[in-house]
Coordinates of N, CA and C in Angstrom, one line a residue:
X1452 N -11.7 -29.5 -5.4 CA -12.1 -28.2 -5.0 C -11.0 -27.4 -4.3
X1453 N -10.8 -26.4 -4.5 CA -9.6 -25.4 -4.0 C -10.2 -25.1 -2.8
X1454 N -9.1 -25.2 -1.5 CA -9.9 -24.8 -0.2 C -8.6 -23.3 0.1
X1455 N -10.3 -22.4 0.6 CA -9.9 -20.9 0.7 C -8.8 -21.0 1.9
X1456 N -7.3 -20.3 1.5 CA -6.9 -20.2 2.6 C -6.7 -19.1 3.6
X1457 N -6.4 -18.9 4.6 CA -6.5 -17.6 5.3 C -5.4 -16.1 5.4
X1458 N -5.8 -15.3 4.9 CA -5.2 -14.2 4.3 C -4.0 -14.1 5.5
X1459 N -2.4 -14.1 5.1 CA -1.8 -14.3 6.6 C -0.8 -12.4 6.2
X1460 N -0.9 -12.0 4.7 CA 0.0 -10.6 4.6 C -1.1 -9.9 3.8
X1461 N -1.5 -8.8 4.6 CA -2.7 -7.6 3.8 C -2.1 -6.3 3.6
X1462 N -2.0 -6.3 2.4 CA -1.2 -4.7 2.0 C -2.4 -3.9 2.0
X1463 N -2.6 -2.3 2.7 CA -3.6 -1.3 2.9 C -2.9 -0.4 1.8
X1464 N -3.5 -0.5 0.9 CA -3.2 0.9 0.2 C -3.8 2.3 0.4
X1465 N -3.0 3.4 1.1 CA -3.9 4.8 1.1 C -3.1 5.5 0.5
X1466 N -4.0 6.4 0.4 CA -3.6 7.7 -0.5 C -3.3 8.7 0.6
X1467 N -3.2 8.7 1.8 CA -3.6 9.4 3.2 C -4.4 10.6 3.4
X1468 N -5.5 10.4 2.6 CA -6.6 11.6 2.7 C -7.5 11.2 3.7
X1469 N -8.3 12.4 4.0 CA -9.1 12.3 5.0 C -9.9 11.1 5.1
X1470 N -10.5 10.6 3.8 CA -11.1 9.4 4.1 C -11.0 8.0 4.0
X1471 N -9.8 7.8 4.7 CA -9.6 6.7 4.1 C -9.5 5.8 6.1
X1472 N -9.5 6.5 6.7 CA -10.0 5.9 8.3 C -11.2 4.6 7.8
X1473 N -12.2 4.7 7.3 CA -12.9 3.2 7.6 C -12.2 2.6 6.3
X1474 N -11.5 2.7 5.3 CA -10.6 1.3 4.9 C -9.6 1.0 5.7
X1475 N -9.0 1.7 6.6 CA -7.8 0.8 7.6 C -8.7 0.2 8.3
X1476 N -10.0 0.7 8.5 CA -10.7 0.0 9.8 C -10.9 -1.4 9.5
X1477 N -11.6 -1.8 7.9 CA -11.2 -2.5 7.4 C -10.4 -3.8 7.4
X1478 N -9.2 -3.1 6.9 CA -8.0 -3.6 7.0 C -7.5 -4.5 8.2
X1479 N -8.2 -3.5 9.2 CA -7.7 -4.4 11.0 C -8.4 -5.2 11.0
X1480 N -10.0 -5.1 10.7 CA -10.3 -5.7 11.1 C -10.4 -7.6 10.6
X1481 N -10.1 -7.2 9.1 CA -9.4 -8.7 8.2 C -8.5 -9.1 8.5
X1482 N -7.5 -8.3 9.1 CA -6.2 -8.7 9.7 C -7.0 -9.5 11.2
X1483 N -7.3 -9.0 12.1 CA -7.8 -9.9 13.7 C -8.3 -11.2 12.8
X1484 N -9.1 -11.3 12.3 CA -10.1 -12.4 11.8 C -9.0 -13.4 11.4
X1485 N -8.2 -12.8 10.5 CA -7.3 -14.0 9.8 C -5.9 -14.0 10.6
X1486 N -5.6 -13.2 11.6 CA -4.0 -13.1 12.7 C -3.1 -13.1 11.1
X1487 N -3.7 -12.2 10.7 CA -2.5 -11.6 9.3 C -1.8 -10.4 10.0
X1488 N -0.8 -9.8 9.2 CA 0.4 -8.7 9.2 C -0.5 -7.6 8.4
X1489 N -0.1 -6.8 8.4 CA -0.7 -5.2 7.4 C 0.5 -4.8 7.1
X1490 N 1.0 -4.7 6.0 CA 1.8 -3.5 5.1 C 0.9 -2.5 4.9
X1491 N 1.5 -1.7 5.3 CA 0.4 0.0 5.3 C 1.8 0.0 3.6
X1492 N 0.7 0.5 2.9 CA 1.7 1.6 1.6 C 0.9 2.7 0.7
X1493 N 2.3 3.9 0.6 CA 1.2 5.2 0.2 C 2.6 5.4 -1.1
X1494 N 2.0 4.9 -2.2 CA 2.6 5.2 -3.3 C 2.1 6.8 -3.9
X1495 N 3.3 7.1 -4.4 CA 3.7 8.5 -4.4 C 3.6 8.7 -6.2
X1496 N 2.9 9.3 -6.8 CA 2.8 9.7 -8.2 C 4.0 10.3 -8.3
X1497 N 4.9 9.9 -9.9 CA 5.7 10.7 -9.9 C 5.9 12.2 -10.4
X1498 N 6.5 12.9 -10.3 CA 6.0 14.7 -11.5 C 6.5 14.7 -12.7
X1499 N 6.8 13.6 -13.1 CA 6.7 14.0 -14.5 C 8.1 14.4 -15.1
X1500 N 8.1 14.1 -16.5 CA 9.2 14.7 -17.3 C 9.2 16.2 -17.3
X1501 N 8.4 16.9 -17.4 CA 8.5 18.1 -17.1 C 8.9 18.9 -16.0
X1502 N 8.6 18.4 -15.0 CA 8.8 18.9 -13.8 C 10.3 18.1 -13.5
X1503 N 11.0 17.1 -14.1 CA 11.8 16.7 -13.8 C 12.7 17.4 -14.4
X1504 N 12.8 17.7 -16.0 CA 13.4 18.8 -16.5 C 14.1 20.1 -15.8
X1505 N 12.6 21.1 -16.0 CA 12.9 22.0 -14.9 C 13.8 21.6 -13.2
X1506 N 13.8 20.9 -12.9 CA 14.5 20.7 -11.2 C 16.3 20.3 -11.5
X1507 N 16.3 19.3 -13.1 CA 17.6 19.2 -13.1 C 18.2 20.6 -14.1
X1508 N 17.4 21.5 -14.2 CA 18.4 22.8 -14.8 C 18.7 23.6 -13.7
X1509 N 17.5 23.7 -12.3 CA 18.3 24.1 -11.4 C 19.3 23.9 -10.0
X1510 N 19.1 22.0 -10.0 CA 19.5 21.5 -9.2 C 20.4 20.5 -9.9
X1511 N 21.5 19.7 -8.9 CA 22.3 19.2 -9.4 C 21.7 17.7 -9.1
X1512 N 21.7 16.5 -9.7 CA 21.4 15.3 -10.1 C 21.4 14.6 -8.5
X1513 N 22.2 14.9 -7.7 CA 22.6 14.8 -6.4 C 21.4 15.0 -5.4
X1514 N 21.2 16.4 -5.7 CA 20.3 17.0 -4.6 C 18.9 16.6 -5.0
X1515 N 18.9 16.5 -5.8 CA 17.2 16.5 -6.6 C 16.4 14.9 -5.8
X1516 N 18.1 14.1 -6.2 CA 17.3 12.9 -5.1 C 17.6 12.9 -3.7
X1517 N 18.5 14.0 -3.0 CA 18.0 13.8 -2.1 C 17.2 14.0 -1.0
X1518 N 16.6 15.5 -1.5 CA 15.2 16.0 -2.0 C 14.1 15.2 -2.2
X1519 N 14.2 14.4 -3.1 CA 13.0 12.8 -3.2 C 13.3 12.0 -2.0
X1520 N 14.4 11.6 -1.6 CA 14.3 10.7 -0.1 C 13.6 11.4 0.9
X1521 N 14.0 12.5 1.7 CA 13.7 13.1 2.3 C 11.7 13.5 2.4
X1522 N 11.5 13.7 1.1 CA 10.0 13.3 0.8 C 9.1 12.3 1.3
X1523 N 10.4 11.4 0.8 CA 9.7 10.0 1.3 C 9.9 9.7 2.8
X1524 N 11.2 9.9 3.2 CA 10.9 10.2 4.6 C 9.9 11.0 5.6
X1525 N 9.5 11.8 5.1 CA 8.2 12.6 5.7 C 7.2 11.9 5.7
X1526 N 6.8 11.3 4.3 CA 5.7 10.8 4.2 C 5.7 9.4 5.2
X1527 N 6.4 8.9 5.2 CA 6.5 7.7 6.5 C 6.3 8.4 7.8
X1528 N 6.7 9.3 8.0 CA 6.7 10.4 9.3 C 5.4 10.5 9.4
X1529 N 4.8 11.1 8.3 CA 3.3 11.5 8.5 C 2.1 10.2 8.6
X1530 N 2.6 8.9 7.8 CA 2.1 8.0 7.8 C 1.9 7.4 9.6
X1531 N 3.1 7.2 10.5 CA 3.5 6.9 11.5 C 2.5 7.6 12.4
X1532 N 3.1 9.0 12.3 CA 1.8 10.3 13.1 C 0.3 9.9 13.0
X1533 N 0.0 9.7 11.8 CA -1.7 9.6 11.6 C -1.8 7.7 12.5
X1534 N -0.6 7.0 12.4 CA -1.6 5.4 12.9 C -1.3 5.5 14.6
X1535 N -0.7 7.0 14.8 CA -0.3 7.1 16.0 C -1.7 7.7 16.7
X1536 N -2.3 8.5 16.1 CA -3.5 9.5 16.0 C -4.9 8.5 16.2
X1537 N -4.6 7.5 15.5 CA -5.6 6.8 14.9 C -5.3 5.7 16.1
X1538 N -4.4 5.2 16.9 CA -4.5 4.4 18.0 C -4.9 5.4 19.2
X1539 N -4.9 6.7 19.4 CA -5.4 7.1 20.6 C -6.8 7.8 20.5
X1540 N -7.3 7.1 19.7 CA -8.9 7.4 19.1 C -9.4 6.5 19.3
X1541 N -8.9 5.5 18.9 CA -9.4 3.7 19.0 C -8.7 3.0 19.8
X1542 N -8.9 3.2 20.7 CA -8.5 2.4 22.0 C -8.4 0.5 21.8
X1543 N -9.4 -0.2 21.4 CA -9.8 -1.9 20.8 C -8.0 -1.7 19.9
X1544 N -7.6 -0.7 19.4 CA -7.0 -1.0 18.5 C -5.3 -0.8 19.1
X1545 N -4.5 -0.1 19.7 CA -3.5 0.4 20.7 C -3.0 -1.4 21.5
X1546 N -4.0 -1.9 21.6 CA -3.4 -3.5 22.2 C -2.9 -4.5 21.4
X1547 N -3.2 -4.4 20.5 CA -2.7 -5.3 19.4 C -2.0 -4.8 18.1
X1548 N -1.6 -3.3 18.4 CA -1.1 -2.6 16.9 C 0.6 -3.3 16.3
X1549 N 1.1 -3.8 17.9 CA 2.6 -4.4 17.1 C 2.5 -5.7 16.8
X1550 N 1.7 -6.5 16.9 CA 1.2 -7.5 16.1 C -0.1 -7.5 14.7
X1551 N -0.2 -6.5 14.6 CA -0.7 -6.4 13.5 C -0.4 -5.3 12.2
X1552 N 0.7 -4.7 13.0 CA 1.1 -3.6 11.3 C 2.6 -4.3 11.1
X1553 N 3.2 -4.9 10.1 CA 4.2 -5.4 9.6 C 5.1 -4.3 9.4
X1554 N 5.1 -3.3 8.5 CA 5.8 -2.4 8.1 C 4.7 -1.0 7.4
X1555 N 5.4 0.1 7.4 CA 5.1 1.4 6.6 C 6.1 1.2 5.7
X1556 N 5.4 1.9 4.3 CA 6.3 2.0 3.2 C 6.0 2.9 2.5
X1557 N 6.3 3.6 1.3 CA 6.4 4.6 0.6 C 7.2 4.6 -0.2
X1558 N 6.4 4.6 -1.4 CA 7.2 3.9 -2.9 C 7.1 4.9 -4.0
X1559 N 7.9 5.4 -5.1 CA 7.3 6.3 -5.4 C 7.2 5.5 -6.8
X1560 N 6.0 5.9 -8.1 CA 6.0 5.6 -9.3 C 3.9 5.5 -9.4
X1561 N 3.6 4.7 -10.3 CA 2.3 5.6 -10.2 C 1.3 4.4 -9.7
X1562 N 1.0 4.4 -8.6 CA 0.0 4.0 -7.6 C -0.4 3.0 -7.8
X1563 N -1.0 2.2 -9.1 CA -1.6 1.6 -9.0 C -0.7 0.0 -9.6
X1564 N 0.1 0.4 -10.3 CA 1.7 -0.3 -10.8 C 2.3 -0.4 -9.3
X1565 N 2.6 0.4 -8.4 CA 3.5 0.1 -7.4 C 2.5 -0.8 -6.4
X1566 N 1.2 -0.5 -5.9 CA 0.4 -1.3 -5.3 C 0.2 -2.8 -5.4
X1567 N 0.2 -3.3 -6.9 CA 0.1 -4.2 -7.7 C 2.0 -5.1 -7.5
X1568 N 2.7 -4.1 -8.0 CA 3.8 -4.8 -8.1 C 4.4 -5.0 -6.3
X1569 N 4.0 -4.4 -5.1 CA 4.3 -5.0 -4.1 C 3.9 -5.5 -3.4
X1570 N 2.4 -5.5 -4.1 CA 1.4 -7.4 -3.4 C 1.9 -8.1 -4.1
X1571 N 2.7 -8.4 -4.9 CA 3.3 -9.1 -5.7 C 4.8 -10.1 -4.8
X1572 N 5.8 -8.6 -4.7 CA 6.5 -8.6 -4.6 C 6.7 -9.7 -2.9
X1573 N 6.0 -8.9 -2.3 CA 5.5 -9.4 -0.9 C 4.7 -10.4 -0.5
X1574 N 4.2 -11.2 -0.9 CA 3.6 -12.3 -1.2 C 2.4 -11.6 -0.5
X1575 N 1.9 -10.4 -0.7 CA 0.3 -10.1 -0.1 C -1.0 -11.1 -0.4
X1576 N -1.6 -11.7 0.4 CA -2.6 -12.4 -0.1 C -4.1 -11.9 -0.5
X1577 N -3.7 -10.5 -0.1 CA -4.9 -9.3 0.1 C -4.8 -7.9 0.2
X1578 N -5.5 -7.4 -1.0 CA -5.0 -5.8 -1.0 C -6.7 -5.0 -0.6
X1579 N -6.1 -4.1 0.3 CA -7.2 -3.3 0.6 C -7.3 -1.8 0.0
X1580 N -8.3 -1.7 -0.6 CA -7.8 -0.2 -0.7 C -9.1 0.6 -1.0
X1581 N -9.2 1.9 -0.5 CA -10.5 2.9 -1.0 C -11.1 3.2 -2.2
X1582 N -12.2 3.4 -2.6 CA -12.6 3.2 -4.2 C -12.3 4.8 -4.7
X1583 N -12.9 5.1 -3.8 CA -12.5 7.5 -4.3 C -13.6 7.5 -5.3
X1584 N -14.5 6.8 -5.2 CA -15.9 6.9 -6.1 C -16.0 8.5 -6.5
X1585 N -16.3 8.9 -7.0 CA -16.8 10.1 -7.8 C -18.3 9.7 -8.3
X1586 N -19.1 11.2 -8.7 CA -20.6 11.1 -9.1 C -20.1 12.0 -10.0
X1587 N -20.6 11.1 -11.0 CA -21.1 12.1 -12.5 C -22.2 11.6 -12.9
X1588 N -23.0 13.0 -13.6 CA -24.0 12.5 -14.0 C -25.3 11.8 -13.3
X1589 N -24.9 11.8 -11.8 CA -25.8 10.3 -11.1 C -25.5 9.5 -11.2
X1590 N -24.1 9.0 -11.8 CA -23.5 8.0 -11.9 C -22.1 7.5 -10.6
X1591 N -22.1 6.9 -10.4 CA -20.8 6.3 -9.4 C -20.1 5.8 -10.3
X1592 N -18.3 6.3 -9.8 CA -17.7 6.0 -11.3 C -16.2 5.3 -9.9
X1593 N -16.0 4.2 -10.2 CA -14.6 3.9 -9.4 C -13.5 5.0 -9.6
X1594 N -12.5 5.1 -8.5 CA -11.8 5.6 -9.1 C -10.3 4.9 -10.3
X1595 N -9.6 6.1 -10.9 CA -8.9 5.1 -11.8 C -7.5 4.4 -10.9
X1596 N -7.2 4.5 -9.8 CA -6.4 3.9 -8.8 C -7.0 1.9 -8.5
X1597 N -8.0 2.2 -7.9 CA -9.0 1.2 -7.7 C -9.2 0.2 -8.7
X1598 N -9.1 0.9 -9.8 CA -9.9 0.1 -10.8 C -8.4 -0.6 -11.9
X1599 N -8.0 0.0 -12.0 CA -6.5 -0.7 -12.3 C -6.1 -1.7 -11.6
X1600 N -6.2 -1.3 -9.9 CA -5.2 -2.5 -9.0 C -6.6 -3.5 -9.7
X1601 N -7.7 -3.8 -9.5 CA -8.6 -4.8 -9.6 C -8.3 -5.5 -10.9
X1602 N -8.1 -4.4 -11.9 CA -7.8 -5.4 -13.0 C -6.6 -6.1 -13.5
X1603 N -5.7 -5.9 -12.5 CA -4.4 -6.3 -12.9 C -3.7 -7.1 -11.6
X1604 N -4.6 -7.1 -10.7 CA -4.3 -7.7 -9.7 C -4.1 -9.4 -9.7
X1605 N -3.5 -9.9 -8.6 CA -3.0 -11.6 -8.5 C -4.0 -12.0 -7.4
X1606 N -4.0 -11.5 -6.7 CA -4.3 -11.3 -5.5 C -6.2 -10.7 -5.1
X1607 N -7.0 -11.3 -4.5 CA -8.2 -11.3 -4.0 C -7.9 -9.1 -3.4
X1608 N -9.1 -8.4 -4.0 CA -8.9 -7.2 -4.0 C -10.1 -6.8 -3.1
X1609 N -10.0 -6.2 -1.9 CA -11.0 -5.7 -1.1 C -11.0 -3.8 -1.4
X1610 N -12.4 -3.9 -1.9 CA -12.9 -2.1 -2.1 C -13.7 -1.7 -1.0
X1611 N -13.0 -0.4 -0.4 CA -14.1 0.2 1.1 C -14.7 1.4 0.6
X1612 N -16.1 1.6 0.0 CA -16.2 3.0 -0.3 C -16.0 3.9 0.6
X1613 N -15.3 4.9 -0.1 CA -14.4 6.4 0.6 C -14.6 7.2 0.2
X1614 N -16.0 7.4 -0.9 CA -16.5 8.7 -1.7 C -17.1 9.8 -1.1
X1615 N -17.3 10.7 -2.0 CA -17.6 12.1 -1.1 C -19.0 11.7 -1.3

């Protein structure tokens, strides 16, 4: 019999929209239970051959990336700001935040490939991440972020619904 072991690295995947506060909550709270690490990561869709086109007829090869780092620098900025936001709201949580967030990151390529490939990468034993449910029809439909990491996943996959 395979004995379960205790999740010790939990990658949080957000998209950093408004709802995704009870999947970090989530996330802490799997982290206290098992004294795991949290990789926070907000993979960045890329724009496309089109929009890549267009940027290198007006920009030079140089700037265009460094334009993309700078991006990604923000987005860590803004990632940082919200768990900063999010510790002086939740007080239980401000006592134990530097033992329980490992790193912020910010990756760019399409979400559900970079999610996958750095629970991988990182030996995550646990990926968390929001479902973005949508209703059609009266139907609840995962979203396609969600539903990719699950099927392609190595790794035991935790869903927080975050639907409207």
């Amino acid at each position: 019999m395979n004995e379960l072991k205790p999740f010790k690295t939990i990658l949080y995947a957000t998209n950093l929209g408004d709802r995704m506060r009870p999947v970090f909550r989530h996330a802490l709270n799997m982290a206290r239970i098992h004294h795991a690490k949290i990789i926070m990561l907000h993979a960045v869709a890329p724009i496309g051959s089109t929009g890549q086109a267009i940027l290198s007829m007006y920009l030079p090869d140089k700037q265009v990336h460094d334009i993309e780092q700078e991006s990604l620098n923000q987005l860590i900025d803004t990632m940082r700001e919200r768990l900063k936001n999010y510790c002086a709201e939740e007080d239980d949580f401000c006592k134990d935040k530097d033992s329980l967030i490992d790193k912020i990151v910010v990756s760019p390529g399409n979400p559900a490939h970079v999610i996958n490939h750095y629970a991988e990468a990182h030996a995550a034993d646990l990926i968390v991440i929001g479902s973005h449910t949508r209703h059609a029809n009266d139907h609840t439909m995962l979203g396609s972020t969600a539903r990719t990491v699950t099927q392609h996943s190595k790794v035991p996959v935790l869903i927080i619904p975050n639907g409207e």
